[in-house]
One Martini backbone bead per residue (centre of mass of N, CA, C, O) as a GRO file, in nm:
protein
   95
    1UNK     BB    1  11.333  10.482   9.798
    2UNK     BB    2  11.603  10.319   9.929
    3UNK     BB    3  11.706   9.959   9.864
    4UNK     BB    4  11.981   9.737   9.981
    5UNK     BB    5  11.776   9.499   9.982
    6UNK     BB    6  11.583   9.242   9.924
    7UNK     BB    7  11.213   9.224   9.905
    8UNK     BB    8  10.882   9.115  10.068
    9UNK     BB    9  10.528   9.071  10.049
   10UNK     BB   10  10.221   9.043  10.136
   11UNK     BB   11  10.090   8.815   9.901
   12UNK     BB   12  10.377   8.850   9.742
   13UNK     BB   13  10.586   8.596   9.563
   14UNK     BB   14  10.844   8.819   9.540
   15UNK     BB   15  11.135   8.975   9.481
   16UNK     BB   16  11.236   9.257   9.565
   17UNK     BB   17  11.484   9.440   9.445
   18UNK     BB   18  11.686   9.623   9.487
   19UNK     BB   19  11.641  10.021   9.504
   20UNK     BB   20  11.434  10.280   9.356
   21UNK     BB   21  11.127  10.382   9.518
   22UNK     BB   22  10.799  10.442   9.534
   23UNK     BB   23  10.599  10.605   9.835
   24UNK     BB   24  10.304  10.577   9.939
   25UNK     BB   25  10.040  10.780  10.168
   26UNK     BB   26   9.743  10.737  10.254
   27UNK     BB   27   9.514  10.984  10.380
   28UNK     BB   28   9.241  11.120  10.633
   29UNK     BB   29   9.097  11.281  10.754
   30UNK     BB   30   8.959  11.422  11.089
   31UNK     BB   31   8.715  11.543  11.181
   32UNK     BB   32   8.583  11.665  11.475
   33UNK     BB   33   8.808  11.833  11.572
   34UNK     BB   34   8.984  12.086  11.721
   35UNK     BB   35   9.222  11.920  11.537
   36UNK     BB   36   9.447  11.823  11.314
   37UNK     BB   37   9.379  11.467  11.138
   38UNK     BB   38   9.542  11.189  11.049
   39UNK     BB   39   9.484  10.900  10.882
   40UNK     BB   40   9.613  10.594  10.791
   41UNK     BB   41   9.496  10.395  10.468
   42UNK     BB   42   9.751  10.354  10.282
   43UNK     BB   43  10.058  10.148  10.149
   44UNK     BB   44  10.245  10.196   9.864
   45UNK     BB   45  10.475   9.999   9.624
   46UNK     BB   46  10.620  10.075   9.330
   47UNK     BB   47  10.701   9.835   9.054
   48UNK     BB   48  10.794   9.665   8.833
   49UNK     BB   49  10.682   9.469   8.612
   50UNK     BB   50  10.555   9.123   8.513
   51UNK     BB   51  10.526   9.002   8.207
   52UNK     BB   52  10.249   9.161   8.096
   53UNK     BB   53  10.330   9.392   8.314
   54UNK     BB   54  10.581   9.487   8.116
   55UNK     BB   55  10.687   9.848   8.189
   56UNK     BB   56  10.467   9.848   8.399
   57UNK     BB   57  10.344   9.984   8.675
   58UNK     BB   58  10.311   9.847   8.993
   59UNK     BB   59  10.066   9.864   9.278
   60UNK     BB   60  10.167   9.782   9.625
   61UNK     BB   61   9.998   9.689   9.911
   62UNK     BB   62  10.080   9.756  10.247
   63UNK     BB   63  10.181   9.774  10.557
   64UNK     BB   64  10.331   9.939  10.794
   65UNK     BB   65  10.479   9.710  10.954
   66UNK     BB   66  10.630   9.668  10.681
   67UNK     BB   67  10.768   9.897  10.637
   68UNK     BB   68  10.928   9.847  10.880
   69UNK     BB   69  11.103   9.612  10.818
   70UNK     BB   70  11.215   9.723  10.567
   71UNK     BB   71  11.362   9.949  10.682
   72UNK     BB   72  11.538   9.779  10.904
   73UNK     BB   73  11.695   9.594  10.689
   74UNK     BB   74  11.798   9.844  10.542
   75UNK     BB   75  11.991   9.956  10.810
   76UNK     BB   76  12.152   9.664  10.709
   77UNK     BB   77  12.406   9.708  10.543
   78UNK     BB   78  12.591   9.564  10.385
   79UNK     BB   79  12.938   9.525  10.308
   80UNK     BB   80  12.896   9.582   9.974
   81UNK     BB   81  12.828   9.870  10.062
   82UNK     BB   82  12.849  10.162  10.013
   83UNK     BB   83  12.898  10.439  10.307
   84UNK     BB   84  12.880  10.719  10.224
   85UNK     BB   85  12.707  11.030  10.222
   86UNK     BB   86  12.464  10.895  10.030
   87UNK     BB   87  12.340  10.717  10.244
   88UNK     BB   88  12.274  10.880  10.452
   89UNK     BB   89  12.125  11.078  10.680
   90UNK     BB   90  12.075  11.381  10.819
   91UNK     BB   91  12.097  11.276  11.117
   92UNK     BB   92  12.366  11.132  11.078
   93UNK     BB   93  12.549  11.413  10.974
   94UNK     BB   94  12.534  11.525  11.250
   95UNK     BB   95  12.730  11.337  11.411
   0.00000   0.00000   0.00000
């Protein structure tokens, strides 16, 4: 995901730069139903280490809420921010 904007994790003290980051999102079966389900257990999102572990990704676990926080405060991009094709989303490119 690209994020124009930096942002703040709870329990996490840093303030993560604007940039382009890896987001995981772990989710487990749900057995015992006529149909296929998965339940989200956990959402995590990796950033460059700082101090000792410089160099090294650390993968730091929010939740789903913080998530959305996050991706709407994305959707208000700066004004020094370009607005080009690359920044839009397919779903806007059709509008």
């Amino acid at each position: 995901m690209t994020f124009f904007r930096p942002f703040t994790l709870v329990g996490n003290p840093d303030v993560i730069p604007p940039g382009d980051y890896e987001v995981l999102i772990e989710e487990e079966r749900l057995d015992g139903r006529g149909f296929l389900a998965y339940r989200k257990t956990a959402t995590y999102v990796f950033v460059a280490g700082k101090g000792r572990n410089a160099g090294k990704m650390e993968k730091l676990e929010f939740s789903g809420i913080d998530l959305e926080t996050m991706l709407g405060q994305n959707r208000e991009t700066p004004e020094n921010t370009p607005t080009g094709d690359a920044a839009l989303s397919p779903q806007e490119d059709l509008k």
